[in-house]
Coordinates of C-alpha atoms and ligand atoms in Angstrom, one line a residue:
M26 CA 13.0 -12.6 -113.9
G27 CA 15.2 -10.1 -116.1
K28 CA 18.0 -9.2 -118.0
A29 CA 20.9 -6.7 -117.1
L30 CA 23.4 -5.0 -119.2
I31 CA 26.4 -4.7 -117.4
I32 CA 28.9 -2.0 -118.4
G33 CA 32.6 -2.4 -117.1
A34 CA 34.8 -5.3 -116.4
G35 CA 37.0 -4.3 -113.8
G36 CA 37.2 -5.0 -109.9
V37 CA 33.7 -3.8 -108.9
A38 CA 32.0 -5.5 -112.0
S39 CA 33.8 -9.0 -111.7
V40 CA 32.3 -9.3 -108.2
A41 CA 28.8 -8.1 -109.2
I42 CA 28.8 -10.4 -112.3
H43 CA 29.8 -13.3 -110.0
K44 CA 26.7 -12.4 -107.5
C45 CA 24.3 -11.9 -110.4
V46 CA 25.1 -15.5 -111.4
Q47 CA 24.5 -17.0 -107.6
N48 CA 21.5 -15.0 -107.9
S49 CA 20.1 -16.5 -111.3
E50 CA 16.6 -16.6 -110.1
V51 CA 16.6 -12.8 -110.8
F52 CA 19.4 -12.4 -113.2
E53 CA 18.1 -14.8 -115.8
E54 CA 20.5 -13.2 -118.6
I55 CA 23.5 -10.9 -118.2
C56 CA 25.4 -9.1 -121.2
I57 CA 28.9 -7.7 -120.0
A58 CA 30.1 -5.0 -122.0
S59 CA 33.1 -2.9 -121.6
R60 CA 35.7 -1.2 -123.4
T61 CA 38.3 -4.0 -123.5
K62 CA 35.9 -7.1 -124.7
S63 CA 38.6 -9.5 -123.5
K64 CA 38.0 -8.7 -120.1
C65 CA 34.3 -9.2 -120.4
D66 CA 35.2 -12.8 -122.3
E67 CA 37.4 -14.1 -119.5
L68 CA 34.3 -13.2 -117.1
K69 CA 32.2 -15.3 -119.4
A70 CA 34.6 -18.1 -119.9
K71 CA 35.0 -18.5 -115.6
L72 CA 31.4 -18.1 -115.1
D73 CA 29.6 -19.7 -117.9
G74 CA 27.6 -23.0 -117.7
G75 CA 25.2 -22.0 -114.7
K76 CA 21.6 -21.0 -115.2
T77 CA 22.2 -17.2 -116.1
K78 CA 23.0 -16.9 -119.8
I79 CA 26.2 -14.6 -120.3
T80 CA 26.7 -12.8 -123.6
T81 CA 29.6 -10.2 -124.1
A82 CA 29.9 -6.7 -126.0
Q83 CA 32.3 -4.1 -127.0
V84 CA 31.6 -0.6 -126.0
D85 CA 32.9 2.5 -125.6
A86 CA 30.7 4.2 -122.9
N87 CA 31.5 7.7 -123.7
N88 CA 29.7 7.4 -126.8
V89 CA 26.0 7.7 -126.5
D90 CA 25.1 6.4 -129.7
E91 CA 27.0 3.3 -129.4
L92 CA 25.4 2.7 -126.0
I93 CA 22.1 2.9 -127.7
A94 CA 22.6 0.7 -130.4
L95 CA 24.0 -1.8 -127.6
I96 CA 20.9 -1.5 -125.8
E97 CA 18.6 -1.6 -128.5
E98 CA 20.3 -4.8 -129.3
V99 CA 20.4 -6.6 -126.1
K100 CA 17.1 -5.4 -124.9
P101 CA 17.9 -5.4 -120.9
D102 CA 15.5 -4.6 -118.3
I103 CA 18.4 -2.7 -116.3
V104 CA 21.7 -1.1 -117.2
M105 CA 24.2 -1.5 -114.6
N106 CA 26.9 1.3 -114.8
L107 CA 30.0 -0.4 -113.1
A108 CA 32.4 1.5 -115.3
L109 CA 33.8 4.8 -114.0
P110 CA 32.1 8.0 -113.0
Y111 CA 33.0 9.6 -115.8
Q112 CA 30.6 7.5 -118.0
D113 CA 27.6 8.3 -115.8
L114 CA 25.8 10.9 -117.9
T115 CA 26.4 9.3 -121.3
I116 CA 24.9 6.0 -119.6
M117 CA 21.9 7.6 -118.2
D118 CA 21.4 9.5 -121.6
A119 CA 21.1 6.0 -123.5
C120 CA 18.8 4.8 -120.7
L121 CA 16.7 7.9 -121.2
A122 CA 16.6 7.3 -125.3
T123 CA 15.6 3.6 -125.0
K124 CA 13.7 3.9 -121.6
T125 CA 15.6 1.2 -119.6
H126 CA 16.3 1.5 -115.8
Y127 CA 20.0 2.9 -114.6
M128 CA 21.8 2.0 -111.4
D129 CA 25.5 3.0 -110.7
T130 CA 27.8 3.2 -107.7
A131 CA 29.6 6.5 -108.0
N132 CA 28.4 10.0 -108.6
Y133 CA 29.4 11.9 -112.3
E134 CA 32.5 13.4 -112.1
P135 CA 34.0 15.5 -115.0
E136 CA 37.2 13.9 -116.3
D137 CA 39.1 17.3 -116.3
T138 CA 37.9 18.5 -113.0
A139 CA 38.2 16.2 -109.8
K140 CA 34.9 17.5 -108.3
F141 CA 32.1 15.3 -108.0
E142 CA 28.7 16.0 -107.1
Y143 CA 25.1 14.9 -107.9
K144 CA 23.9 18.1 -109.4
W145 CA 24.5 16.7 -112.9
Q146 CA 22.6 13.5 -112.2
W147 CA 19.7 14.9 -110.3
D148 CA 19.2 17.0 -113.2
Y149 CA 17.8 14.0 -114.9
R150 CA 15.0 13.8 -112.5
E151 CA 11.9 15.0 -114.3
R152 CA 13.2 13.4 -117.7
F153 CA 13.4 9.7 -115.9
E154 CA 10.1 10.5 -114.3
K155 CA 8.3 11.4 -117.4
A156 CA 10.2 8.3 -119.2
G157 CA 8.9 6.0 -116.5
I158 CA 12.1 4.5 -115.6
T159 CA 14.1 4.5 -112.3
A160 CA 17.7 5.8 -111.9
L161 CA 19.1 4.5 -108.6
L162 CA 22.4 6.3 -107.9
G163 CA 25.0 5.1 -105.6
S164 CA 24.6 1.4 -104.9
G165 CA 27.8 0.2 -103.6
F166 CA 29.0 0.3 -100.0
D167 CA 29.6 4.1 -99.5
P168 CA 27.9 5.5 -101.1
G169 CA 25.3 2.5 -100.9
V170 CA 25.1 0.5 -97.9
T171 CA 25.8 3.6 -96.0
G172 CA 22.7 5.0 -97.2
V173 CA 20.6 1.9 -96.5
F174 CA 21.8 2.0 -92.9
S175 CA 20.8 5.4 -92.8
A176 CA 17.3 4.8 -93.9
Y177 CA 17.1 1.4 -91.8
A178 CA 18.1 3.6 -88.6
L179 CA 15.6 6.2 -89.1
K180 CA 12.9 3.7 -89.9
H181 CA 13.2 1.4 -87.0
H182 CA 15.5 3.2 -84.2
F183 CA 14.9 7.1 -84.4
D184 CA 12.4 9.7 -84.7
E185 CA 15.1 12.0 -85.7
I186 CA 18.6 11.4 -86.2
E187 CA 21.2 14.3 -85.3
Y188 CA 24.5 13.2 -86.2
I189 CA 26.0 10.6 -88.4
D190 CA 29.7 9.4 -88.4
I191 CA 30.4 7.1 -91.4
L192 CA 33.4 5.1 -90.5
D193 CA 35.4 3.3 -93.6
C194 CA 38.0 1.0 -92.0
N195 CA 40.3 -1.1 -94.3
G196 CA 42.6 -3.4 -92.1
G197 CA 43.8 -5.1 -95.2
D198 CA 47.5 -5.6 -95.9
H199 CA 48.5 -6.4 -99.7
G200 CA 52.4 -6.1 -98.9
Y201 CA 53.1 -3.6 -101.2
P202 CA 54.5 -0.1 -100.0
F203 CA 52.0 1.7 -102.2
A204 CA 49.0 0.7 -104.0
T205 CA 45.3 1.6 -104.1
N206 CA 42.5 -0.9 -103.3
F207 CA 40.2 0.4 -106.2
N208 CA 40.9 2.5 -109.6
P209 CA 44.0 4.4 -108.7
E210 CA 42.9 7.5 -110.5
I211 CA 39.9 7.7 -108.8
N212 CA 40.8 6.9 -105.3
I213 CA 43.8 9.1 -105.4
R214 CA 41.5 12.1 -106.8
E215 CA 39.2 11.5 -104.0
V216 CA 41.9 11.4 -101.2
S217 CA 44.0 14.4 -102.5
A218 CA 41.0 16.5 -102.5
N219 CA 40.0 18.9 -99.6
G220 CA 38.1 17.3 -96.8
R221 CA 34.6 18.5 -96.0
Y222 CA 31.7 18.0 -93.4
W223 CA 28.2 19.2 -93.3
E224 CA 27.1 21.2 -89.9
N225 CA 24.1 23.1 -88.9
G226 CA 22.9 23.3 -92.6
E227 CA 26.6 24.4 -94.1
W228 CA 29.5 22.7 -95.5
V229 CA 32.6 23.2 -93.4
E230 CA 36.0 22.8 -95.6
T231 CA 39.0 21.4 -94.2
E232 CA 42.6 20.8 -95.6
P233 CA 43.1 17.2 -97.3
M234 CA 43.6 14.8 -94.2
E235 CA 43.7 17.8 -91.5
I236 CA 41.5 16.0 -89.3
K237 CA 42.6 12.9 -87.8
R238 CA 40.9 10.7 -85.2
V239 CA 41.9 7.0 -83.8
Y240 CA 39.3 4.4 -83.6
N241 CA 39.3 0.9 -82.4
F242 CA 37.2 -1.0 -85.0
P243 CA 35.2 -4.3 -84.0
E244 CA 37.2 -7.1 -85.5
V245 CA 40.0 -5.1 -87.2
G246 CA 41.5 -3.1 -84.1
E247 CA 42.7 0.5 -83.2
K248 CA 43.1 2.5 -86.7
D249 CA 44.0 6.4 -87.6
M250 CA 41.4 7.7 -89.6
Y251 CA 40.8 10.9 -91.6
L252 CA 37.9 13.2 -92.4
L253 CA 37.3 13.0 -96.1
Y254 CA 34.4 14.3 -98.1
H255 CA 32.4 11.4 -99.5
E256 CA 29.6 11.8 -101.9
E257 CA 27.0 10.1 -99.7
L258 CA 27.3 13.3 -97.4
E259 CA 25.7 15.2 -100.1
S260 CA 22.7 13.2 -100.5
L261 CA 22.1 12.3 -96.8
A262 CA 22.4 15.9 -95.7
V263 CA 19.4 16.6 -97.7
N264 CA 17.6 13.2 -97.1
M265 CA 17.7 13.0 -93.2
P266 CA 15.5 15.2 -91.6
G267 CA 16.8 17.1 -88.6
L268 CA 20.5 16.2 -89.2
K269 CA 22.8 18.5 -87.3
R270 CA 26.0 17.0 -88.5
I271 CA 27.2 14.2 -91.0
R272 CA 30.9 13.3 -91.2
F273 CA 32.9 10.5 -93.0
F274 CA 36.3 9.0 -91.9
M275 CA 38.6 6.5 -93.8
T276 CA 41.5 4.9 -92.5
F277 CA 44.8 5.4 -94.1
G278 CA 48.3 3.8 -93.0
E279 CA 51.2 5.8 -92.3
S280 CA 53.1 4.2 -95.3
Y281 CA 50.2 5.0 -97.8
L282 CA 50.2 8.8 -96.5
T283 CA 53.7 9.1 -96.8
H284 CA 53.8 7.8 -100.4
L285 CA 50.9 9.9 -101.4
R286 CA 52.5 13.2 -99.9
A287 CA 55.6 12.5 -102.1
L288 CA 53.9 11.6 -105.3
E289 CA 51.8 15.0 -104.6
N290 CA 55.0 16.7 -104.2
V291 CA 56.6 15.6 -107.3
G292 CA 53.4 16.3 -109.5
M293 CA 52.5 12.7 -110.4
T294 CA 48.8 13.1 -108.8
S295 CA 48.2 16.0 -111.2
I296 CA 45.2 15.7 -113.7
E297 CA 46.7 18.7 -115.9
P298 CA 48.1 17.5 -118.8
I299 CA 51.9 17.6 -119.6
E300 CA 54.0 17.3 -122.9
F301 CA 56.2 14.1 -122.7
E302 CA 58.6 13.1 -125.5
G303 CA 55.9 14.9 -128.0
Q304 CA 52.6 13.4 -126.4
Q305 CA 50.1 14.9 -124.0
I306 CA 50.0 12.8 -121.2
I307 CA 48.1 13.3 -117.4
P308 CA 50.7 12.5 -114.8
L309 CA 48.0 10.6 -112.8
Q310 CA 47.0 8.4 -115.5
F311 CA 50.8 7.7 -115.9
L312 CA 50.8 6.8 -112.3
K313 CA 47.9 4.5 -112.5
A314 CA 49.8 2.5 -115.2
V315 CA 52.8 2.1 -113.1
L316 CA 51.0 1.2 -109.6
P317 CA 49.8 -2.6 -109.0
D318 CA 46.4 -3.3 -110.7
P319 CA 43.8 -3.1 -108.1
A320 CA 42.7 -6.6 -109.5
T321 CA 45.8 -8.1 -108.6
L322 CA 45.7 -7.6 -105.1
G323 CA 43.2 -10.3 -104.1
P324 CA 45.6 -13.2 -103.5
R325 CA 47.8 -11.0 -101.6
T326 CA 45.6 -9.2 -99.4
V327 CA 44.8 -10.4 -95.9
G328 CA 42.7 -8.8 -93.0
K329 CA 39.4 -7.3 -92.8
T330 CA 37.4 -4.2 -93.7
N331 CA 34.8 -2.7 -91.4
I332 CA 32.4 -0.2 -92.9
G333 CA 29.5 1.3 -90.9
C334 CA 27.5 4.4 -89.4
I335 CA 27.3 5.7 -85.8
F336 CA 24.1 7.4 -85.5
R337 CA 23.2 9.6 -82.8
G338 CA 19.6 11.0 -82.1
K339 CA 16.3 10.8 -80.5
K340 CA 13.9 8.0 -80.0
D341 CA 10.5 8.8 -77.8
G342 CA 12.2 12.0 -76.5
I343 CA 15.0 10.2 -75.3
D344 CA 18.9 10.6 -76.6
K345 CA 19.9 7.2 -78.5
T346 CA 23.0 5.7 -80.2
Y347 CA 23.4 3.1 -82.8
Y348 CA 26.1 1.6 -84.7
V349 CA 25.6 -0.9 -87.6
Y350 CA 28.5 -2.0 -89.5
N351 CA 29.6 -5.1 -91.9
V352 CA 32.9 -6.7 -91.5
C353 CA 34.4 -8.7 -94.2
D354 CA 37.5 -10.7 -94.7
H355 CA 39.8 -10.1 -97.4
Q356 CA 40.8 -13.6 -97.9
A357 CA 37.5 -15.0 -97.7
C358 CA 36.2 -12.7 -100.4
Y359 CA 39.1 -14.0 -102.7
T360 CA 38.2 -17.6 -102.1
E361 CA 34.3 -17.0 -103.0
V362 CA 34.9 -14.6 -105.9
G363 CA 38.5 -13.9 -106.7
S364 CA 38.7 -10.4 -105.5
Q365 CA 39.5 -8.7 -102.4
A366 CA 37.1 -7.1 -100.0
V367 CA 36.9 -3.5 -101.4
S368 CA 35.7 -4.9 -104.7
Y369 CA 33.4 -7.4 -102.9
T370 CA 32.0 -4.8 -100.7
T371 CA 30.9 -2.8 -103.6
G372 CA 30.0 -5.4 -106.4
V373 CA 27.4 -7.4 -103.8
P374 CA 25.3 -4.0 -103.2
A375 CA 25.4 -3.3 -107.0
M376 CA 24.0 -6.7 -107.7
I377 CA 21.5 -6.3 -104.9
G378 CA 20.6 -2.7 -105.9
A379 CA 19.7 -4.1 -109.4
A380 CA 17.9 -7.0 -108.2
M381 CA 15.5 -4.6 -106.2
I382 CA 14.7 -2.7 -109.2
L383 CA 14.2 -6.0 -111.6
T384 CA 12.0 -7.7 -108.9
G385 CA 9.9 -4.5 -108.7
K386 CA 10.6 -3.8 -104.9
W387 CA 12.1 -0.7 -105.5
N388 CA 10.1 0.5 -108.4
K389 CA 9.4 4.5 -108.7
P390 CA 9.9 6.5 -111.8
G391 CA 12.5 9.4 -111.5
V392 CA 16.1 9.7 -110.2
Y393 CA 16.7 8.6 -106.8
N394 CA 19.8 8.2 -104.0
I395 CA 19.7 4.7 -102.1
E396 CA 18.3 6.3 -98.9
E397 CA 15.1 7.4 -100.7
F398 CA 14.0 3.6 -101.2
N399 CA 12.4 1.1 -98.4
P400 CA 15.7 -0.2 -96.6
D401 CA 14.1 -3.3 -95.4
P402 CA 14.5 -5.7 -98.3
F403 CA 17.9 -4.5 -98.9
M404 CA 19.2 -5.3 -95.7
E405 CA 17.8 -8.4 -95.8
E406 CA 19.8 -9.2 -99.1
L407 CA 22.9 -8.2 -97.5
N408 CA 22.4 -10.9 -94.8
K409 CA 21.9 -13.1 -97.8
W410 CA 24.4 -12.3 -100.2
G411 CA 27.6 -12.1 -98.2
L412 CA 27.5 -8.8 -96.4
P413 CA 25.9 -9.4 -93.0
W414 CA 25.5 -6.3 -90.5
V415 CA 26.0 -6.1 -87.0
E416 CA 24.5 -3.9 -84.6
D417 CA 25.8 -2.0 -81.3
F418 CA 23.5 0.1 -79.3
N419 CA 26.5 1.4 -77.0
P420 CA 29.2 2.3 -79.2
V421 CA 32.5 4.3 -78.5
L422 CA 31.7 7.5 -80.1
V423 CA 34.1 9.8 -82.5
D424 CA 35.1 12.9 -80.6
D425 CA 33.1 15.6 -81.5
E426 CA 35.5 18.7 -80.5
P427 CA 37.7 20.3 -81.1
A428 CA 37.3 19.3 -84.8
K429 CA 41.4 19.8 -85.2
T430 CA 43.8 18.5 -82.8
K431 CA 47.3 19.4 -82.1
E432 CA 48.0 15.8 -83.2
V433 CA 46.6 17.0 -86.6
E434 CA 49.3 19.7 -86.9
L435 CA 52.1 17.1 -86.4
V436 CA 50.7 14.6 -88.8
R437 CA 51.0 17.3 -91.7
Ligands
NDP509 P1 38.4 -0.4 -112.6 O1 39.0 0.7 -113.2 O2 38.7 -1.6 -112.2 O3 37.2 -1.0 -114.0 C1 36.5 0.1 -114.5 C2 36.0 -0.8 -115.8 O4 35.1 0.0 -116.5 C3 37.2 -1.4 -116.6 O5 36.6 -2.8 -117.1 C4 37.2 -0.4 -117.7 O6 37.5 -0.8 -119.0 C5 35.5 -0.1 -118.0 N1 35.6 1.4 -118.6 C6 36.1 2.4 -118.4 N2 36.2 3.5 -119.2 C7 35.2 3.0 -120.1 C8 34.6 3.5 -121.5 N3 34.7 4.6 -121.8 N4 33.9 2.4 -121.9 C9 33.7 1.3 -121.6 N5 34.3 0.8 -120.2 C10 34.9 1.6 -119.5 O7 37.5 0.2 -111.5 P2 36.8 -0.5 -110.2 O8 35.9 -1.8 -110.8 O9 37.5 -0.3 -109.2 O10 35.3 0.6 -110.0 C11 34.2 0.7 -110.9 C12 33.3 1.9 -110.3 O11 33.1 1.6 -108.9 C13 33.9 3.2 -110.2 O12 33.1 3.9 -110.7 C14 34.2 3.7 -108.6 O13 34.3 4.8 -108.4 C15 33.2 2.6 -108.0 N6 33.5 2.4 -106.6 C16 32.4 2.4 -106.0 C17 32.6 2.3 -104.6 C18 31.4 2.2 -103.6 O14 31.4 1.8 -102.4 N7 30.2 3.1 -103.7 C19 34.0 1.6 -104.1 C20 34.7 1.4 -105.2 C21 34.6 1.7 -106.2 P3 39.2 -1.1 -119.2 O15 39.6 -2.5 -118.8 O16 39.0 -1.0 -120.7 O17 40.0 0.0 -118.7

């Protein structure tokens, strides 16, 4: 049915590529292109021989001209951006120049400022519309499936959604005292930033990890979770009519937080360049180099993830609650595609998002967040491709008030 150019060959891309090859009816041909070509070749060697034709290429995705030349050579129907958030705009520029559909899993973040927001990508709306091409933003799990869950809840279960709590639980254990489950640089930039949630039309800012809750996750058990700012809050606050509040919580273990605090205290998480033995280095990038590569965590990670959304709102004038979530087993993912569940839960929706565009199910020119499309075909595909969802119409809710607890004072 179509041809995809996949940029990036890391943890998420590897899963997405396995899934594209499984879905060969839609992905007849893929080209895997990344900074380090040998990683693309390794994936090709592993997956060649099936119905999907695989080629590889080297590309620096920071360079628009190189990207344009590659797109012109490969002639894909869609570019799947599975590199890093820093490359979003250069890849969008190349898609515009070549009139090629675009998708990604994370919004743009300038390399020198730990600040991610949709503004930069939303600015491309008119240009994509005029070019007659679609940009699908945020087709991972969160953002991604959480947006699809929101659109689905609104379409099928509510007249109005007032409250959304997104709960991201990783109950997995990799056995290391400290490691991140995806790109350490991106992960640490995210969790060391201030927390933020949206309430009554305004953003409320918190200190990093200031708000803590304990939640008993289905199939995982009780975990500490902390309020973080996460990028889907920005688009869902705009795209969910009548919304009063949206929050995002992620689980972290004590060991992870203790290490993170120590690393922060000694300056290892800084993105300000420093001079070291005559060279400029960025401490966070150096830290990334000494931490375990997330791609190597697969064989050692056991346990499950549980990511979902709790909605509260009204249906036919009556209060209603709805929790929809996915549980994913690290070892089952590893057995299937050689990666742990964090890459799996992002790579599968990346493949599905691209398939939505290639099959014409989601086809409107412009730049859109995932919740702006019809959720139904995506929800069906989640069940089909390894991320089945579970519904609960009477879930335990996350406390509303007070936002800051005494326990939190102790934690800090
Ligand atoms: P990895 O670091 O494992 O992989 C990144 C890949 O991009 C590597 O292959 C890297 O190449 C390549 N790359 C980096 N810079 C360039 C460049 N300039 N040109 C070409 N290729 C480049 O990251 P992950 O796979 O863990 O994450 C991929 C994306 O997914 C990130 O944007 C991340 O934020 C996002 N993500 C989204 C989630 C969601 O739920 N929405 C959850 C988790 C991640 P090299 O091998 O040379 O380093």
